[in-house]
Structures are given as C-alpha cells and as structure tokens.
Coordinates of C-alpha atoms in Angstrom, one line a residue:
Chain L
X25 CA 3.6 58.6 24.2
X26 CA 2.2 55.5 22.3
X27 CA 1.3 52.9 25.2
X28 CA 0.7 49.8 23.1
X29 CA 4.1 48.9 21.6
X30 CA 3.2 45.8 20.9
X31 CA 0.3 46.0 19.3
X32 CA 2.3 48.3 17.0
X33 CA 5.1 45.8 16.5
X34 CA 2.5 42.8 15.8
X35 CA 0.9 45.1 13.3
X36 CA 3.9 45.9 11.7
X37 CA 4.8 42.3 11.4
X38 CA 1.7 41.6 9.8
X39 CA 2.4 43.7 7.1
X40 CA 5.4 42.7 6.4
X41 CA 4.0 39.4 6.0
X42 CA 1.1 40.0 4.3
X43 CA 3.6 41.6 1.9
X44 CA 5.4 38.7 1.5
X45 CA 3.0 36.2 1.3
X46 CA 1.3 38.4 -2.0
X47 CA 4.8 37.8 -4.0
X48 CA 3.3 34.3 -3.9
X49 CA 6.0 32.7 -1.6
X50 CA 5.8 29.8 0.9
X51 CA 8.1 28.7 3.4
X52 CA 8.3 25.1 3.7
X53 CA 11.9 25.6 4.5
X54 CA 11.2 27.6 8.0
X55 CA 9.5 25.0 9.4
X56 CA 11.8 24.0 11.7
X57 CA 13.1 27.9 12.5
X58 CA 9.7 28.3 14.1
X59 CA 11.5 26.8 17.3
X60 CA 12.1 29.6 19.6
X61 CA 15.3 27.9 21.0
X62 CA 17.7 30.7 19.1
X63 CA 20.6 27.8 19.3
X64 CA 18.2 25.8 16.9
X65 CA 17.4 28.6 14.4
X66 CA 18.9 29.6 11.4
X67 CA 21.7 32.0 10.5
X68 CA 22.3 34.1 8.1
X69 CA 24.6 31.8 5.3
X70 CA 22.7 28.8 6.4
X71 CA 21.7 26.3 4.4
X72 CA 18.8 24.2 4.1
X73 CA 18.2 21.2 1.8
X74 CA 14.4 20.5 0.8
X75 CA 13.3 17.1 -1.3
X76 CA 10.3 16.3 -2.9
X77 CA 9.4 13.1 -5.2
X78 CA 10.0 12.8 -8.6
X79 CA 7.2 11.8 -10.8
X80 CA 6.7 7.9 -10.5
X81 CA 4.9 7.7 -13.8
X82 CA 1.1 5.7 -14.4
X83 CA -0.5 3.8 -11.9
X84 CA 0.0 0.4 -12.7
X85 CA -3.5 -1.4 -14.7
X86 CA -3.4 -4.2 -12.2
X87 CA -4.6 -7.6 -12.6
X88 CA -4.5 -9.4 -9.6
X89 CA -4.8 -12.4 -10.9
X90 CA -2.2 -12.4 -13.3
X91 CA 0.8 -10.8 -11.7
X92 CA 1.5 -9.0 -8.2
X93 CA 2.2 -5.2 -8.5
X94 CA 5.9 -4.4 -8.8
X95 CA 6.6 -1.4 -6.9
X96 CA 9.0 1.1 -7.4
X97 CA 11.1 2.8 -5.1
X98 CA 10.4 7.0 -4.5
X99 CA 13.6 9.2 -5.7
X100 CA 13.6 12.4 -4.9
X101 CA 14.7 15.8 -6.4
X102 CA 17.1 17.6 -3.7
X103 CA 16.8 21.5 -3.4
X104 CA 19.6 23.4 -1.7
X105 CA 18.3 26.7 -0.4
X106 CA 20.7 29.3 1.2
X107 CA 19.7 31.5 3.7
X108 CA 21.7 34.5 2.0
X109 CA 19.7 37.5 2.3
X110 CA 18.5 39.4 5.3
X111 CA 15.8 42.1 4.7
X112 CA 15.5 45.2 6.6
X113 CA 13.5 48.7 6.6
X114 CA 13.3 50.6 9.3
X115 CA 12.3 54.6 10.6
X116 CA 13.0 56.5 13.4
X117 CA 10.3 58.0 16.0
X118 CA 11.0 60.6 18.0
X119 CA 9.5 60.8 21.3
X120 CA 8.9 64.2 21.2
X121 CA 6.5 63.8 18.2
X122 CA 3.1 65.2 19.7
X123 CA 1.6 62.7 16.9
X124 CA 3.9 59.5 18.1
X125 CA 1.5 56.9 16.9
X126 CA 0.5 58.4 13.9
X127 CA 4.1 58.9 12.7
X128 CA 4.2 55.3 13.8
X129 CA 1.6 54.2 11.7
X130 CA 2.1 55.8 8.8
X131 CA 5.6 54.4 8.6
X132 CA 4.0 50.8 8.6
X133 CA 3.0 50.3 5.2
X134 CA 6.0 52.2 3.9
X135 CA 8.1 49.7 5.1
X136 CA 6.5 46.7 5.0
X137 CA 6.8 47.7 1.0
X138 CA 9.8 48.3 1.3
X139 CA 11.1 44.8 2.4
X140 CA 8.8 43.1 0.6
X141 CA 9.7 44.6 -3.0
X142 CA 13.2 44.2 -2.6
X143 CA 12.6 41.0 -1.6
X144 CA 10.5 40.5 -4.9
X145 CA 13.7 41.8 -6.8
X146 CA 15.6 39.2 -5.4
X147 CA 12.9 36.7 -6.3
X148 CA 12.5 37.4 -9.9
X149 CA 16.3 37.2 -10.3
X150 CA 17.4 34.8 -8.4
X151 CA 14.5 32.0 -8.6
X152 CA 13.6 32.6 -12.5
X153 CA 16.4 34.6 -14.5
X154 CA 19.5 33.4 -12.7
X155 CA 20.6 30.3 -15.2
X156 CA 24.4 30.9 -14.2
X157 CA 23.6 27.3 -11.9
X158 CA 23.5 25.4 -14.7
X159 CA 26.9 23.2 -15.5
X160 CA 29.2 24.8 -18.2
X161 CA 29.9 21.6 -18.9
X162 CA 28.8 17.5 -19.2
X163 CA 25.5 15.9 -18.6
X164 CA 22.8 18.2 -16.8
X165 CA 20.0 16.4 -14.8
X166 CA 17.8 19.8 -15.0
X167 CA 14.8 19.7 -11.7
X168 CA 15.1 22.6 -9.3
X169 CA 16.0 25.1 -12.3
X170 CA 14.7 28.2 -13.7
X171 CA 11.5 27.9 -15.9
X172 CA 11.7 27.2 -19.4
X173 CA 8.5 26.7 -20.4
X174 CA 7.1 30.1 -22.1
X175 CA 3.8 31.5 -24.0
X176 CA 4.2 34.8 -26.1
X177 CA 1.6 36.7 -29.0
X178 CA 3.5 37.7 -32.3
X179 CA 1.8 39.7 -34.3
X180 CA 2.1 39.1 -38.7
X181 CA 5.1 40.8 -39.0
X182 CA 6.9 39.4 -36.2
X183 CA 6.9 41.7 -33.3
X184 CA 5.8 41.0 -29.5
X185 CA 2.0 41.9 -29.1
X186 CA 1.6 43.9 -25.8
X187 CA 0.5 41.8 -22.8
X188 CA -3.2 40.5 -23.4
X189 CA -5.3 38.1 -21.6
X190 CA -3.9 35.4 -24.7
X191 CA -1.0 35.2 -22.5
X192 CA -2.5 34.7 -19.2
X193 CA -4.6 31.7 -20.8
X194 CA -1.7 30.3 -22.5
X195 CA 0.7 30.6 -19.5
X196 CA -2.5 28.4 -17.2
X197 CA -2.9 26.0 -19.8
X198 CA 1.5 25.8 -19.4
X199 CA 0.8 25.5 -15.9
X200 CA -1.8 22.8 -15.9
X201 CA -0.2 20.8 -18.3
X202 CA 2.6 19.9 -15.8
X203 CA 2.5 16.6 -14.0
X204 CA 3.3 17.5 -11.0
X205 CA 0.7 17.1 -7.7
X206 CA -2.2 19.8 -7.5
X207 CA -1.2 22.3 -5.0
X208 CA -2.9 26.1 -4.1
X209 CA -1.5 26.6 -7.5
X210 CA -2.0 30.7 -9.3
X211 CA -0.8 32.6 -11.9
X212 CA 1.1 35.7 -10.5
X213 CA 2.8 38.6 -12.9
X214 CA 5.9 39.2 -11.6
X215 CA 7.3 42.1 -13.3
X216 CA 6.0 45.2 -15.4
X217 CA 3.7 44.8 -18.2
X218 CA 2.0 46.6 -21.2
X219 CA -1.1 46.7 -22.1
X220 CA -4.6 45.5 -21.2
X221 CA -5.7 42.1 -19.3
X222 CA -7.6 40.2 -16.9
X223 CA -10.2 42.6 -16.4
X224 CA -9.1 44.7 -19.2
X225 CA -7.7 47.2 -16.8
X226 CA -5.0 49.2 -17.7
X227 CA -1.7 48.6 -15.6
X228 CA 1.2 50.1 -15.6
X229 CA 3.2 47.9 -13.0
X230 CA 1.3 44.6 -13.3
X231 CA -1.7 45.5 -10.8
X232 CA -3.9 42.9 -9.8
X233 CA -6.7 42.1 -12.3
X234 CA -8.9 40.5 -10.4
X235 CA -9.0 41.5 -6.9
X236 CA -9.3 38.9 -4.3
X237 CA -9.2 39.6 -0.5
X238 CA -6.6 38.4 1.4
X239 CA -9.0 36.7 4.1
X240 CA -10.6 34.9 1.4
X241 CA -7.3 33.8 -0.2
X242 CA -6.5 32.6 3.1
X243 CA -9.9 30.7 3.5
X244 CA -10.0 29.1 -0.2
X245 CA -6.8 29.8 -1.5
X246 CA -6.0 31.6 -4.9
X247 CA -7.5 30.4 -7.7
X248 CA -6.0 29.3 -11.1
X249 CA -6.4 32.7 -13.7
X250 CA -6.7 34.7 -10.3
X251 CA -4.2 37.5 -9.4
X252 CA -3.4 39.1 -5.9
X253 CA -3.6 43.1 -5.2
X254 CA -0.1 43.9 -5.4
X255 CA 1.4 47.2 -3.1
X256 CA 4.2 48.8 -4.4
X257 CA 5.0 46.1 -7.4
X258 CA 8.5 48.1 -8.0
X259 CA 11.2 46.4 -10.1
X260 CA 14.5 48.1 -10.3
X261 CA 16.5 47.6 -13.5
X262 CA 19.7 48.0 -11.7
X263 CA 19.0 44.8 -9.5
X264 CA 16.6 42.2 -11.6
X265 CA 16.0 41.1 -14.8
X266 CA 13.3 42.5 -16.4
X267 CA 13.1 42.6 -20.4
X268 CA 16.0 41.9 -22.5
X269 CA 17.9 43.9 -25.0
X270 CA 18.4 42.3 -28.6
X271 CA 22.2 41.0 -29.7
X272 CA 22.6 43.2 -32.8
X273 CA 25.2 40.8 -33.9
X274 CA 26.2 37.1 -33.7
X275 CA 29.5 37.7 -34.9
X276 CA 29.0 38.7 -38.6
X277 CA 27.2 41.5 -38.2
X278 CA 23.7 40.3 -38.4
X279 CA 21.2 40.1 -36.1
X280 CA 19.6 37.1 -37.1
X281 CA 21.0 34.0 -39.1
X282 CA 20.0 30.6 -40.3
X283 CA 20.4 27.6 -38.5
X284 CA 22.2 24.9 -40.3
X285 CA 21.0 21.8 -38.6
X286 CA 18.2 21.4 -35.6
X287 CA 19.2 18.5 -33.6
X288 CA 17.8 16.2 -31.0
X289 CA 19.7 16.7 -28.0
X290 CA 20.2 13.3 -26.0
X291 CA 23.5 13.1 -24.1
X292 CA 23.3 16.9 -22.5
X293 CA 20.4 17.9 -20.9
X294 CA 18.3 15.4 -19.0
X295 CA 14.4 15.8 -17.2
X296 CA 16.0 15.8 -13.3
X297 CA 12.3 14.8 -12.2
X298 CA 12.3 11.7 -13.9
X299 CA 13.3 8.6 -11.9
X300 CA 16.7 7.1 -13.6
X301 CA 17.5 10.4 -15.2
X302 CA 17.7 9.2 -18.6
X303 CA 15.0 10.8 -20.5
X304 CA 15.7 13.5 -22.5
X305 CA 14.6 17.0 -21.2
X306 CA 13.9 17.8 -24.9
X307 CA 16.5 20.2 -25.8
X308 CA 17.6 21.2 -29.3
X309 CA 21.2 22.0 -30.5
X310 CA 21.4 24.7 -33.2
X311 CA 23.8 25.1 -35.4
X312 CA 24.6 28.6 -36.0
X313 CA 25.2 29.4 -39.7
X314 CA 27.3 32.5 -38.9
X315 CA 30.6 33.4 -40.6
X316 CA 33.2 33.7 -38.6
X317 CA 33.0 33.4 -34.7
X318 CA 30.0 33.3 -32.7
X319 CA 30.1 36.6 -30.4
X320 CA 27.1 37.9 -28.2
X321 CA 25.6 35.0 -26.9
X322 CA 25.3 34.4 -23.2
X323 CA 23.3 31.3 -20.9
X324 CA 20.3 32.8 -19.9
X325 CA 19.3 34.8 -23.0
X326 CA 15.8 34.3 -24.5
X327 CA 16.5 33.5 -28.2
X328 CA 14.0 33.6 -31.1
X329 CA 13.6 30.8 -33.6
X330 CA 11.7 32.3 -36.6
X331 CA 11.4 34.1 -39.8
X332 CA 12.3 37.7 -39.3
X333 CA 9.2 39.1 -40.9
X334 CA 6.9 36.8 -39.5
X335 CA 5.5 35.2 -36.3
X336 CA 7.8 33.3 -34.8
X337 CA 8.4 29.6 -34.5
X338 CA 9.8 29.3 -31.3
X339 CA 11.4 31.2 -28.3
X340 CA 13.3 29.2 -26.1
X341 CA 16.1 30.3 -23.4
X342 CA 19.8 29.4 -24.4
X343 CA 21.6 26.6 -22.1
X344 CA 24.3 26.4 -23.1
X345 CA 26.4 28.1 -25.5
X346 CA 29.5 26.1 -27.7
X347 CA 31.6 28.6 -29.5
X348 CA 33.7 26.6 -31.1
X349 CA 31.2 24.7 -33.1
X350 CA 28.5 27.4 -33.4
X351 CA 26.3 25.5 -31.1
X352 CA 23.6 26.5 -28.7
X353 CA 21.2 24.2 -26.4
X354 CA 17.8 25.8 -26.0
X355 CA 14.2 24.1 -25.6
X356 CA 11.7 26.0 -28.4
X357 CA 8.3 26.6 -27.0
X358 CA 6.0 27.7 -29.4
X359 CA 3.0 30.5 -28.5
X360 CA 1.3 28.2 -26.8
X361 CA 3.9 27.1 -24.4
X362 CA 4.2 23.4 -26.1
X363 CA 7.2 22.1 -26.6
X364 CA 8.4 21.8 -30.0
X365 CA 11.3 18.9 -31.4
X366 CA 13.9 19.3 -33.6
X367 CA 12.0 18.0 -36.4
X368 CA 9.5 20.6 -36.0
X369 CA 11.6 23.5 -36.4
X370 CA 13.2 24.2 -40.4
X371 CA 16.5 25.4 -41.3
X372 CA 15.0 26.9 -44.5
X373 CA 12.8 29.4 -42.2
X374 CA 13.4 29.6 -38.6
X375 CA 16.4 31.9 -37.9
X376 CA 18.3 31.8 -34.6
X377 CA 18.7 35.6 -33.0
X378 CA 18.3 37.1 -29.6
X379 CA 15.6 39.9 -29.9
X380 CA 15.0 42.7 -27.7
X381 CA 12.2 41.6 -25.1
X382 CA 10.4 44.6 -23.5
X383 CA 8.5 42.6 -20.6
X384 CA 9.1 39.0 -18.9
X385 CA 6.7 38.5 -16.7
X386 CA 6.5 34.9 -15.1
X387 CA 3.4 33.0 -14.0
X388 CA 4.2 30.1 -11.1
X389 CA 2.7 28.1 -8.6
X390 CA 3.0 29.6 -4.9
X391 CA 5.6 26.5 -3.9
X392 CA 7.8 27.8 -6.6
X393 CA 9.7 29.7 -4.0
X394 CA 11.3 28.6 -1.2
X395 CA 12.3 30.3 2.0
X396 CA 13.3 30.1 5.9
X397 CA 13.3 32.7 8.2
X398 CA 13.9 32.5 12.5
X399 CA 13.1 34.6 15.4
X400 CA 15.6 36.8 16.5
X401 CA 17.3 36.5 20.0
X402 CA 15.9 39.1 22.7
X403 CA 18.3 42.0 23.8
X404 CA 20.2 42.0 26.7
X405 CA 17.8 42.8 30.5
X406 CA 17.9 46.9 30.7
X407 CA 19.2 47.2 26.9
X408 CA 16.0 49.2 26.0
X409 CA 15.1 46.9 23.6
X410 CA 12.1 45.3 22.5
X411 CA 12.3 42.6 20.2
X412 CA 9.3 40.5 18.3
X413 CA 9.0 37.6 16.3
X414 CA 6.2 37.6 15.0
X415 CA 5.2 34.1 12.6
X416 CA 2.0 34.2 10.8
X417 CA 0.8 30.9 9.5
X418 CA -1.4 32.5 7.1
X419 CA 1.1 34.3 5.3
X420 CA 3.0 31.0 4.7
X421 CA 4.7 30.7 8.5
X422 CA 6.8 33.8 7.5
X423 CA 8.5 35.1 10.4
X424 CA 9.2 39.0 10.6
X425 CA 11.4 40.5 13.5
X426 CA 10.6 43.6 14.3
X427 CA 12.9 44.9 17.1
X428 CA 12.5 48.7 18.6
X429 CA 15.2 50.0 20.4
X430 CA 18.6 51.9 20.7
X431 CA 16.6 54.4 23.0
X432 CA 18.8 58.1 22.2
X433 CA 18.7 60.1 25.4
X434 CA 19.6 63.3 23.1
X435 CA 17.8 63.1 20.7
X436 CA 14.4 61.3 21.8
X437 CA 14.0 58.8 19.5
X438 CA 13.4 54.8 19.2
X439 CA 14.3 53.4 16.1
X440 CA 12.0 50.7 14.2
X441 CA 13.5 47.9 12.3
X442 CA 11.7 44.7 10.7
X443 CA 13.6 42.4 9.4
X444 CA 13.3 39.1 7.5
X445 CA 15.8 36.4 6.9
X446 CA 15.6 34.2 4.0
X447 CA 16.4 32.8 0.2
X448 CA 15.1 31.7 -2.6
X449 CA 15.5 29.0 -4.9
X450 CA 13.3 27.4 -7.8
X451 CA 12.0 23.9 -6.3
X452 CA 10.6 23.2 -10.1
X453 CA 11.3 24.0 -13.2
X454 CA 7.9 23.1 -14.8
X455 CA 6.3 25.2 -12.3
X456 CA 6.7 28.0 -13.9
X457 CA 6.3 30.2 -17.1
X458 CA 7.6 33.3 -18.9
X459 CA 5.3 35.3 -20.7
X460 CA 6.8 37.5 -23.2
X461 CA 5.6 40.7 -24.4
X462 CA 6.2 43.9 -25.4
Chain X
X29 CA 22.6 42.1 -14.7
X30 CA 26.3 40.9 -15.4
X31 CA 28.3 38.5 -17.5
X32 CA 30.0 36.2 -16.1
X33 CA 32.1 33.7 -17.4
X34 CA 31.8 29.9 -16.2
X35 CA 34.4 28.1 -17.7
X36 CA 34.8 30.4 -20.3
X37 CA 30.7 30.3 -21.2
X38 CA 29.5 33.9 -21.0
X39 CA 26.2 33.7 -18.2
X40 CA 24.1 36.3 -17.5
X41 CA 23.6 36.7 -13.6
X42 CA 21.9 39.2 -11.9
X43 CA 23.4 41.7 -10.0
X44 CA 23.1 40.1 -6.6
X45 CA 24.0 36.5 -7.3
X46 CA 27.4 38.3 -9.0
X47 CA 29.4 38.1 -5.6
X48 CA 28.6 33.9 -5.0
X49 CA 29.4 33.4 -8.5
X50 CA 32.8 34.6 -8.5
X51 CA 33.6 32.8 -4.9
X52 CA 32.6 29.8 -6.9
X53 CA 35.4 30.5 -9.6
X54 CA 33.2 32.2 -12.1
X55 CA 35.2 35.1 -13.8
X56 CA 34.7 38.1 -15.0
X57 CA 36.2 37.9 -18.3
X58 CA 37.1 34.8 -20.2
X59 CA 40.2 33.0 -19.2
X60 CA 42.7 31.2 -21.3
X61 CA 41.9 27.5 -20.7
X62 CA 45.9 26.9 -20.9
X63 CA 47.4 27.5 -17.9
X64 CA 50.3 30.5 -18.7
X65 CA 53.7 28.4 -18.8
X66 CA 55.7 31.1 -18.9
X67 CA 57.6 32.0 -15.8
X68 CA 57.3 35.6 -15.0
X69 CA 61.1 35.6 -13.9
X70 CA 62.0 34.7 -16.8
X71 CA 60.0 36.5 -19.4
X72 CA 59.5 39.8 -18.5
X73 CA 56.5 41.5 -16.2
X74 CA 52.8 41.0 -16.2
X75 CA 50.9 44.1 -17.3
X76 CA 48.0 44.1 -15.0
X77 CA 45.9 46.4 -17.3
X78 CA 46.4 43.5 -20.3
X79 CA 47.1 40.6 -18.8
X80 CA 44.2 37.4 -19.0
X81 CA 43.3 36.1 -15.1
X82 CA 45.3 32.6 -16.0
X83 CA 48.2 35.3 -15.6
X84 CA 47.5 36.1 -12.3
X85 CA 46.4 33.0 -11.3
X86 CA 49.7 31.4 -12.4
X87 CA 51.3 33.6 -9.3
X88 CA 51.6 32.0 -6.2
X89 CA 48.9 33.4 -3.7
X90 CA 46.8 34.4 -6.3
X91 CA 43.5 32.7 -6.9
X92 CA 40.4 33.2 -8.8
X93 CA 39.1 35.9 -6.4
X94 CA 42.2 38.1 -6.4
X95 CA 42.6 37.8 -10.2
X96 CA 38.9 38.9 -10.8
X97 CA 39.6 41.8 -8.4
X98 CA 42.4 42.9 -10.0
X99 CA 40.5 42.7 -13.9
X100 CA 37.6 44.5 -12.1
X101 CA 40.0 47.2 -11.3
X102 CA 41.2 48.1 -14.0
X103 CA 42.6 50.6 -15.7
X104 CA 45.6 51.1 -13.5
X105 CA 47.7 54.1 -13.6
X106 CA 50.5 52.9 -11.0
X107 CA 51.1 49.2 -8.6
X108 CA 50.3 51.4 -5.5
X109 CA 47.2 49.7 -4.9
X110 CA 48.6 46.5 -4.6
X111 CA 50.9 47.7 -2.0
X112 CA 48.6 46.8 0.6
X113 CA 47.4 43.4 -0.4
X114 CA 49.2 40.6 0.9
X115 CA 48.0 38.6 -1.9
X116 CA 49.6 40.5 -4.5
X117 CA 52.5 42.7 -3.0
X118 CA 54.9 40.2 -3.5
X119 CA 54.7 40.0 -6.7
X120 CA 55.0 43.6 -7.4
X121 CA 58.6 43.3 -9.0
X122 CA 57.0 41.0 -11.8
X123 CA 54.0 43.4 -12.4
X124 CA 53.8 46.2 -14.5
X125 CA 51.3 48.6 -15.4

C-alpha cells in the first residue's frame, strides 16, 4: 500500500500543469479563483471579463515651454472569457496491485497528456480558428479576435512549400512588428507540420526544435525563435481545425476566379485596439467575378489571392462573406506577413479561390490565451475522499484538482481523477500568426 | 468542423463551439430571411423533412433551438418522435413527413 498519497497527488498536479503551461497558456483570469473560500470560486459556465489598454499612440515631443502636455484618457479593450470546459483524466488503482505505486506512477504522465492535449484541441479551435464571433452584420470593432496576420513559402508554380525555418522567421518578424507592450513573448507551433526546421530536425507532430528546460523557462522565460518540448502534441481532426480542404467551386464550377474590383474597406471592419475606433483595420472587399451565384464560401476560410500558376499575392482569412453582390471582406497578407492594400493587389492577376491548406500552425505570444481555474470543495468527513488543489505559480497559477476517492469495498480500488476548469479566448488579435504550409 | 449559419452567412465553427452557437440563434442551415406568412391552418401541413427553420419557427413554441433539432434530424420516416416533445407535439396535426 502506497503511504504518501499526497506526495502522489502533488506530483500528479504538477504534471498536469507543467502540461499546460507548455501549450503556452497563462491565466491572468484565475487570479482571483486562487481564494480557497469555495463560495468565492468559479463555476463551471462562469464568466469572467478581462481588460487591457488600447494602444495610446506616440509619446507626445513635448516642449514645455510652448504648450502643457494634453493627456489622453486610457480605453480599454474588454475580453469576455467563459469558464465552459472542465478537463478530466483519470485511472483506477486497485489496492490489491502488489506494484500500487508503480501503477500509480506510470498512470501520471498518461494523464497529465491527456488533459492537457485535449485541452490544446480546444485551444487551437476555439482561440485561433473559431471566427463564427465575428458580427454577420454592421460595423465590427475587431480586438480580442482570431489572428489574421499570416506568413506562408510558395514555391514558382504556386504550391505551399513544406514548413521551413522561412516561416518561423517570418511569423517573429509578424510578431515583433505588433505594437503592443513586450511581454515573455515566443513563438509556439500549435498543430502538425511537414518538413524540416529550427534545428533542421525532422518532426512529425511539431516537436520542439530547440529544447529549453522547463526550470530555465521558468527562471528567464522563453525566448523569441525558441520552442518548448512538447508531450503528446496530438491534434484530432474530428475536434480542431487543422488544414483546410480547397472549395472546388465558387459557384461556376471553377476553382479559382478573377476579382473584379479590390476595394478599400472603410465602414466594416474597424482596428478595436485603437482609441475612438475609427481607423480602418485594413480590410479589402473583393469582388467576385463569378457567373452566377457565389456557393462554397464560408467566414473563417483561408482564401488565396494570386495567379494560379504562380506564387501567390496574398492569403488572407474571409470576414465576411456577401452573396448577393459577390463580395468577401478579407485582410491579404503577403509571405512576409505585411499587410497589403487594395491598391496593391490587381484584378488582371490575382485570383480569389480557397485552396486546400495541408498545415496551419500558429505562432503567438504566451498571453494570447486566457484562462481561470478554482480549487475544488473537500468531500464530505468519512467520504473516503481526498481532494487536492494544487496551484503552481510557475506554470502560470494553473490550478489542477486532483481528487482520489470513491473507495470500492469489492473490488479494491481508489479511483484517480485530475481535473482542470477553464476557457479560452483570444485577448489579441495581433498576437498571433498563422503559418501556412504544406 | 461545422457550418453554421449566422444570419444566413455560412461560418465555419469547430466542433465544440457548435452547441453555444446554436443557443445563440446560429442555424444549421440557411433560413429564409422572410418570416413564413402562411398560416399552417390554412394552407396545408409542414413537411418536416423539406420545410426551411422560418417554418418551424413560425409555430408557436418553437424557437431557433427546436427548429435546428428538428433539421438536424432529419430524414424522418414517421411524427413519432415528436410525440414526446412538448415543444412540438402540438403541432403534430399540421406536420407531415
């Protein structure tokens, strides 16, 4: 009979955290669910709103002599977060196991990957493929959002190089170039991916390429260009997004057809982060030149704007979709993940068409996610029950409940469950960036 | 993944946003934008295998949720199902497979 439960429990805990805190999450949220007053934690539906500032612009070139500063007052971007998913894994152990501890152990890891890659699945759907928040309809101030900034390699002929280092560099420069405050920020690969990079080790689940241990994450934090050892990196298709299958017709039959007007969208789609919400978030209206009705065509799609046998222009994920006039709202980003106008885009050679997309993998900054968790309430005196709640600052304040319990007289066991309440939501678009490949 | 349909704009959604997305009136297939002015009473039954969700909406006690429900169901051989939903079973004279 293993003696030190709790040591087990606490280690279990840890790796369920550790687990979580490598999909690159943080959890400013939980702050408060770190109280061990049950009444004052969350529950399961709860919701939580965050804020942080919108960008204030320049630093005013002050001359004191002249004028007085004139300051501005601080808006702030509101993020709704719903506690709407409650993780659990859990084994039995059976008393009469002449090995108790080892069974014990060897079940830790297990399901420590277990919660943490579903909750992974949950992440990459929910925070960066999940554009069914934005309105069908009027103005759109667009701030805690999926990404839309993306980097991708085309070769001469058109077609999706495999993933290379090119797109790690491009998606950091992405990155960098937002104006947003420096934070722990990293570049993570959050899906499968083909091909050689970082180290030029091949992966076939999007591996860490550089290998940083976890204490000295915790000590420095992650680097920019630096990736974290990944357990059990596991995306299902039947629950996330990965790639995306091509729209063999628009309506005519044709894959691919001409645009027949790029314009400057003004009065749809506005940048949610800028004070006033009047600037343009830089979004293009296309024009569809396809006969009849426009079929296939869906928010959330990743559509190409290019020539069909050659590199492409721009990619750019669809907004909003009007069938009526043939229109769709996308921002283009070119290869480089720069954001391209109107002007910059030609009716004479940039086609509109939804291609098939093997691999989207994202790079983000760690406070791209969002997520609460609380302790759980202790059982009942004489239940035979144990419960912990374990929260590791380390691992982002996460807190994992791992409860041991439901003693069966018959049949000898104790049953081992770690749980983890939380959500997700994006806190910032322009935190984030897909990186296309095949 | 799923599409969805917000105000008639087809969405893709993965699969476990689906559920919230249809409590917030997201459908599963497009839905007529004009309300259905024709009173069932009057002008024969609703076929619940062809019918569009304004249909079903247009019935008393019949929202967005139980319209989607009844589209996801589909094909339907007989209106036994219904039998045992309150939201629909009254209307079971006007429905027709």
């Amino acid at each position: 009979m293993f003696t030190q439960l709790d040591q087990i429990m606490t280690t279990m805990a840890l790796m369920v955290s550790r687990q979580l805190y490598l999909t690159g999450s943080y959890s400013r949220a939980g702050a408060t669910s770190m109280d061990t007053d049950p009444a004052r934690g969350f529950e399961f539906g709860s919701s939580i709103v965050i804020r942080r500032p919108k960008i204030r612009g320049a630093a005013q070139d002050l001359n004191p002599r002249v004028a007085p500063a004139t300051l501005n007052e601080q808006e702030w971007v509101e993020v709704n977060l719903s506690l709407n998913h409650a993780w659990a894994d859990g084994f039995p152990a059976f008393n009469n196991d002449a090995q108790y501890a080892t069974v014990v152990n060897d079940s830790l890891m297990a399901v420590s990957t277990n919660v943490g890659t579903s909750f992974e699945g949950m992440f990459y759907s929910e925070c960066f493929r999940d554009y069914s928040g934005v309105a069908a309809s009027g103005a759109v101030q667009y701030a805690s959002a999926p990404p839309l900034q993306l980097v991708f390699s085309e070769n001469s002929s058109g077609v999706l190089n495999a993933f290379t280092t090119e797109h790690l560099a491009r998606a950091n420069a992405c990155l960098g170039a937002a104006n947003v405050p420096a934070m722990d920020r990293f570049a993570f690969v959050s899906s499968f991916s083909a091909g050689d990079w970082a180290v030029a080790a091949p992966t076939a689940e999007g591996q860490s390429g550089a290998l940083a241990g976890v204490g000295n994450i915790i000590q420095t934090g992650l680097q920019q260009g630096m990736f974290i050892p990944r357990a059990g990196f596991n995306f299902g298709v039947s629950n996330s997004i990965t790639g995306q299958a091509a729209v063999a017709s628009l309506g005519d039959g044709t894959a691919t057809e001409a645009v027949s007007a790029y314009t400057a969208d003004t009065t749809v789609f506005f940048d949610g982060d800028r004070a006033g919400g009047t600037v343009p978030l830089g979004a293009v209206r296309c024009t569809v030149g396809v006969t009849g009705t426009l079929t296939g065509l869906a928010v959330g799609q990743i559509a190409r704007l290019g020539p069909d046998a050659g590199p492409a222009t721009a990619y750019g994920v669809i907004l909003r979709v009007d069938v009526g006039n043939k229109y769709v709202w996308l921002v283009p980003y070119n290869s480089k993940g720069q954001k391209l106008t109107a002007a910059q885009l030609s009716t004479s050679t940039d086609k509109f068409g939804v291609p098939a997309i093997p691999y989207v993998n994202t790079a983000h900054h760690r406070e791209f996610l969002v997520y609460g968790t609380r302790p759980l309430r202790q059982p009942m005196p004489g239940a035979g029950g144990q419960v912990i709640s374990q929260a590791i600052p380390e691992y982002g304040a996460a807190t994992v409940n791992i409860a041991v319990g439901a003693y069966n007289a018959a049949g000898m066991k104790q049953d081992h469950l770690a749980s983890v309440l939380c959500g997700c939501k994006p806190s910032d678009h322009r935190k984030a960036a897909f990186m296309l490949s095949a | 993944m799923a599409i969805l349909y917000n105000m008639n704009q087809a969405v893709v959604v993965p699969d476990s946003v689906v559920p919230l997305r249809l409590s917030q009136g997201f459908t599963v297939a497009p839905v007529d934008v004009v309300p259905a002015a024709i009173a069932p009473e009057t002008e024969g039954k609703i076929n619940v295998n062809t019918c569009t969700a304004a249909e079903l909406v247009a019935l008393k006690g019949i929202g967005i949720k139980a319209a989607n429900e009844i589209i996801s169901g589909r094909p339907y051989d007989s209106l036994e199902p219904f039998l045992s939903d309150p939201r629909i079973a009254p209307h079971i004279p006007n429905l027709t497979v």
